[in-house]
Structures are given as C-alpha cells and as structure tokens.
PDB file of C-alpha atoms in Angstrom:
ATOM      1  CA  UNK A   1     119.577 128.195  90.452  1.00 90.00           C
ATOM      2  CA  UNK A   2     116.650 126.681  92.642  1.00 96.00           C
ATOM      3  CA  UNK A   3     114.590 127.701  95.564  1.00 97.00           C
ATOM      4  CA  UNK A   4     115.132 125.507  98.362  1.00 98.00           C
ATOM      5  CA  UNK A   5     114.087 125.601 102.132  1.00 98.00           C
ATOM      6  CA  UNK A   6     116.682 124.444 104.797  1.00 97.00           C
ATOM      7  CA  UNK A   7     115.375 123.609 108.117  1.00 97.00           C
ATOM      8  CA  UNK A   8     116.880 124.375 111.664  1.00 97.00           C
ATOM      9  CA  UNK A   9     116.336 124.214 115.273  1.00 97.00           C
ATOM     10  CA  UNK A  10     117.895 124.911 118.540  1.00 98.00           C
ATOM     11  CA  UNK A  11     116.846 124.357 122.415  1.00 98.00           C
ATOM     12  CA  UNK A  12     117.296 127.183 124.686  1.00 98.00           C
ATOM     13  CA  UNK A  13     118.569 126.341 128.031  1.00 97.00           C
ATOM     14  CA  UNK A  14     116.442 129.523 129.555  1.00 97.00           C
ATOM     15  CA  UNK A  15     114.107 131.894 128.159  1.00 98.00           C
ATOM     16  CA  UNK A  16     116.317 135.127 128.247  1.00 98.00           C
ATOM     17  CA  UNK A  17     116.896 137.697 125.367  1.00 97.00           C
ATOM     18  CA  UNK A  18     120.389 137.556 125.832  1.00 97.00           C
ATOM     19  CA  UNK A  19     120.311 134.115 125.493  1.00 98.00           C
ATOM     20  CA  UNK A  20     117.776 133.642 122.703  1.00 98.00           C
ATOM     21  CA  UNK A  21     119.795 136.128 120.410  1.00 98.00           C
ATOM     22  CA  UNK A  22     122.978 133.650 121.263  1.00 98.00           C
ATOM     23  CA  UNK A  23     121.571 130.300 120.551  1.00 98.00           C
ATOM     24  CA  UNK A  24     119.785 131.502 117.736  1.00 98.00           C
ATOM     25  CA  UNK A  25     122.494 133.634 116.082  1.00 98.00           C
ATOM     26  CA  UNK A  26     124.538 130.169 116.498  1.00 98.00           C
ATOM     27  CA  UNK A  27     121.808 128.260 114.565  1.00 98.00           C
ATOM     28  CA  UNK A  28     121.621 130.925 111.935  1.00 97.00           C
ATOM     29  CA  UNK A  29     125.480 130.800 111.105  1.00 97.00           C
ATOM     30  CA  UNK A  30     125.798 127.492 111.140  1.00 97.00           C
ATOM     31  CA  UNK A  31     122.664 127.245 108.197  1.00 97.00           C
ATOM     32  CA  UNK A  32     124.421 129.789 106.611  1.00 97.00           C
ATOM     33  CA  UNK A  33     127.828 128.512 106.718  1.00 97.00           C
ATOM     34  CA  UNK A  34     127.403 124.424 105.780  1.00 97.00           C
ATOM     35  CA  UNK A  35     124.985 125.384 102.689  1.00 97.00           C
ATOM     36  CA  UNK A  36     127.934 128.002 101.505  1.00 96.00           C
ATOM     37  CA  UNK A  37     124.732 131.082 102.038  1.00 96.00           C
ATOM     38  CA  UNK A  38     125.278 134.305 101.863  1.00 94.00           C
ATOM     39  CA  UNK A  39     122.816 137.066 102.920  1.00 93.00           C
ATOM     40  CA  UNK A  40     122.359 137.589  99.336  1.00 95.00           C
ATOM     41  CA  UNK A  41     120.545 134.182  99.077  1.00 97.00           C
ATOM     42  CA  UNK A  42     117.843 134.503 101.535  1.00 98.00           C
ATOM     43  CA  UNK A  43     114.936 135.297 100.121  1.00 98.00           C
ATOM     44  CA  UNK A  44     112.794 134.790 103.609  1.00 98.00           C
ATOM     45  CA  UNK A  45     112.979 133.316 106.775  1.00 98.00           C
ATOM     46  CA  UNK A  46     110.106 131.659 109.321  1.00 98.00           C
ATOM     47  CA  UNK A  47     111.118 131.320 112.798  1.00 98.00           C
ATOM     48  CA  UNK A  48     108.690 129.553 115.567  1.00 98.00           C
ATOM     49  CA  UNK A  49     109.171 129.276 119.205  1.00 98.00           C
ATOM     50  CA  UNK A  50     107.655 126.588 121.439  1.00 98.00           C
ATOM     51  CA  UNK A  51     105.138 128.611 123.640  1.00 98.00           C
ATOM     52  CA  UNK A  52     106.854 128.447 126.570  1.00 98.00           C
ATOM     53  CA  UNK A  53     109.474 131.556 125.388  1.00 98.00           C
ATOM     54  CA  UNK A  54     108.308 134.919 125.740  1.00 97.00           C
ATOM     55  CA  UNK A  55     111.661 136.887 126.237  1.00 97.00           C
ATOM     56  CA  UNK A  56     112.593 137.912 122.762  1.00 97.00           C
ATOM     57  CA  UNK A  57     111.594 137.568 119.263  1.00 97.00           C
ATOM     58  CA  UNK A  58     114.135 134.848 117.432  1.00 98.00           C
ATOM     59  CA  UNK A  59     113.812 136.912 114.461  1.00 97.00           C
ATOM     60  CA  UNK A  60     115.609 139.952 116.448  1.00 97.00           C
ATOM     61  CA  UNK A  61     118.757 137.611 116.433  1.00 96.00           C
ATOM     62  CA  UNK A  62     118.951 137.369 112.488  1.00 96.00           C
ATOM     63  CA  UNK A  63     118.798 141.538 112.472  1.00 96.00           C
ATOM     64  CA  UNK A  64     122.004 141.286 114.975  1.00 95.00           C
ATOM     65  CA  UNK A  65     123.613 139.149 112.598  1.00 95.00           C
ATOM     66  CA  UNK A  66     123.376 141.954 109.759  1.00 94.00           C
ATOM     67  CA  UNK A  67     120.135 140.219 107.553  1.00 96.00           C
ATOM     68  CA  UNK A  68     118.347 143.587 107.442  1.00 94.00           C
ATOM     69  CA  UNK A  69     116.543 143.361 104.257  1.00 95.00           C
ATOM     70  CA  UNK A  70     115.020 139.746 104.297  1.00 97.00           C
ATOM     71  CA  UNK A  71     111.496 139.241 105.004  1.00 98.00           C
ATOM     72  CA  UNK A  72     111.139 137.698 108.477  1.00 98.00           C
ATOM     73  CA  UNK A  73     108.496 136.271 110.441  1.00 98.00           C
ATOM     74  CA  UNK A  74     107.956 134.933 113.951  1.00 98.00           C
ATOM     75  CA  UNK A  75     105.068 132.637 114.793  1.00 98.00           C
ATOM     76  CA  UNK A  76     104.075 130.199 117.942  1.00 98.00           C
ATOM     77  CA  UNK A  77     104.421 126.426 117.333  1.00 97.00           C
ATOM     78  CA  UNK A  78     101.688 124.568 118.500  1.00 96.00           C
ATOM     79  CA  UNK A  79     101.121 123.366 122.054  1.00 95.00           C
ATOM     80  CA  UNK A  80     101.993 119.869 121.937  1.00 95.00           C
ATOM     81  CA  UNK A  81     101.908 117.528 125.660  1.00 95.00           C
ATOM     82  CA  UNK A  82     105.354 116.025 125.992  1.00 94.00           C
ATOM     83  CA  UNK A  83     107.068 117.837 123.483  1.00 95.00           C
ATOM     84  CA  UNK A  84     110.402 119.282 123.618  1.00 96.00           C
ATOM     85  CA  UNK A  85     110.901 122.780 125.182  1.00 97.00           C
ATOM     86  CA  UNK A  86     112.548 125.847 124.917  1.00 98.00           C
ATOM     87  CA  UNK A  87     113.021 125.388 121.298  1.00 98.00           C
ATOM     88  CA  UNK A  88     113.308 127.335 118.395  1.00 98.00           C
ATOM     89  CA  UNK A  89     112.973 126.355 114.884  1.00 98.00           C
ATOM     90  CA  UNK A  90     113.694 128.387 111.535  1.00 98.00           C
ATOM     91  CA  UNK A  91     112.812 127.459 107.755  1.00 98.00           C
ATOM     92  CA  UNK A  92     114.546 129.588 105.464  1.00 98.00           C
ATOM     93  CA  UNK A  93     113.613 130.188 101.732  1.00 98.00           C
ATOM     94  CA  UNK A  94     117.380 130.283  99.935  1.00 98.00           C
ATOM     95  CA  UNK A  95     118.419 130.637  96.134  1.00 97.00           C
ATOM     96  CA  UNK A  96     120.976 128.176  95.852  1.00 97.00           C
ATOM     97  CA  UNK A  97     122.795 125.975  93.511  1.00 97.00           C
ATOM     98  CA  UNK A  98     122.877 122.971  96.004  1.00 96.00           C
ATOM     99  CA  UNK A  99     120.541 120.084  94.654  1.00 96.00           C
ATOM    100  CA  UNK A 100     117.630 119.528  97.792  1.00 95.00           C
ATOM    101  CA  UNK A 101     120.069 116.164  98.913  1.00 94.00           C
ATOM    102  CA  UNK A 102     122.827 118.383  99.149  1.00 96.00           C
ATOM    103  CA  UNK A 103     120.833 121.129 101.423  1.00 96.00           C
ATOM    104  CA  UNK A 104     121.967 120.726 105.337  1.00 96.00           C
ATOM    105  CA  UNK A 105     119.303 120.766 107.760  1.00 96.00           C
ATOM    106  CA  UNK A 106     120.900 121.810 111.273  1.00 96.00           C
ATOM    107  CA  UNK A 107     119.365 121.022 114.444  1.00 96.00           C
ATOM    108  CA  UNK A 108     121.884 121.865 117.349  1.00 96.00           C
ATOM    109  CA  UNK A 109     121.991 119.752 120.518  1.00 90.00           C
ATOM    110  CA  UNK A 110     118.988 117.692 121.954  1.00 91.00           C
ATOM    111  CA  UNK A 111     116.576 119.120 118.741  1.00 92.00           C
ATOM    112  CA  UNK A 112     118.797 116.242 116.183  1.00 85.00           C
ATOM    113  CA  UNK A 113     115.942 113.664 118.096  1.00 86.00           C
ATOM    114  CA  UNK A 114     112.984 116.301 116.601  1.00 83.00           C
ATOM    115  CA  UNK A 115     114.013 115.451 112.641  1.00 76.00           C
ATOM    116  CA  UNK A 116     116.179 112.531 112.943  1.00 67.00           C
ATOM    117  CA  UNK A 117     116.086 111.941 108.868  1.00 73.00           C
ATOM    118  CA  UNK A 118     117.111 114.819 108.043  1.00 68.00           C
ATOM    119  CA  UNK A 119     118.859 116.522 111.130  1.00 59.00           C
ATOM    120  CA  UNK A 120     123.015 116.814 110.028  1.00 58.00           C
TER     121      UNK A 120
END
C-alpha cells in the first residue's frame, strides 16, 4: 500500500453555505468514489478557496459527509488577476493500492481548464 495525493476542484456558482457544502460534498464523493476510497483511507485532507468565498468553510462539507476523524485544513489560495472564481480545490492524502497513473484527479465543470493534464 502507498501514500498518494488525489487532486480536486469545483466552481461555486455563489458564495452561500448551503451551496458550498453541496458542490463540495459533490466533489468529495466523486474523489472518493472513482479511486474506490473509503473513509478509512484518508489520512488528511487540504482544502483552499479562491478569496472571493467567505460563506462557509469547505472543510465543514467533508464533516457532513461523515469524515469526522481525518485531519482537515482550510487555507486561502492566492490572489491571482484573471483567475478563475468561486472555486474550491482539495488535495487529499489517501492509503491506497492504486499505482499514482491509476489515481483520478476530479475537477467538476469549468475547473477541468485549471489542470487540463491531469483533470478526469
């Protein structure tokens, strides 16, 4: 078994709680679910938001979701002109048995043009 890190991101259509826990609980499950992860596997997860959301924490959406006893962390991504809004990414830290080639990056919607080499 290895340590890998799959990658994620989603864009919000409008900063709301209610919203962010959506988007992001759909981003979560779908990591989860195409790299076969159980809770069990996680061993952390980093989330960032783009500093234009303010409603929630993303990390709040992952506690919804049942992941109560996985270090998480929320932190701002940098302040870039022109880039994309709304979004939130997530990096989790897995145990796995999947080879890194084999490891599905998600990015939902519009966020596939932020990693387009790896986005799946």
């Amino acid at each position: 078994m290895a340590v890998r890190a799959v990658r994620g991101a989603v864009q919000l259509e409008r900063d709301e709680a209610g919203h962010m826990g959506e988007r992001v609980s759909e981003l979560l499950t779908a990591v989860l679910e195409r790299n076969r992860i159980v809770a069990e596997d996680l061993i952390s997860v980093w989330f960032t938001a783009t500093p234009d959301l303010h409603s929630d924490f993303p990390a709040a959406a992952a506690r919804g979701l049942g992941i109560v006893d996985v270090p998480l962390i929320c932190a701002q991504e940098l302040d870039i002109a022109g880039a994309m809004p709304r979004v939130v990414r997530i990096m989790a830290h897995v145990e796995t048995y999947l080879s890194k080639a084999e490891i599905s990056h998600v990015y939902l919607g519009a966020t596939g043009a932020l990693r387009k080499d790896i986005a799946q």
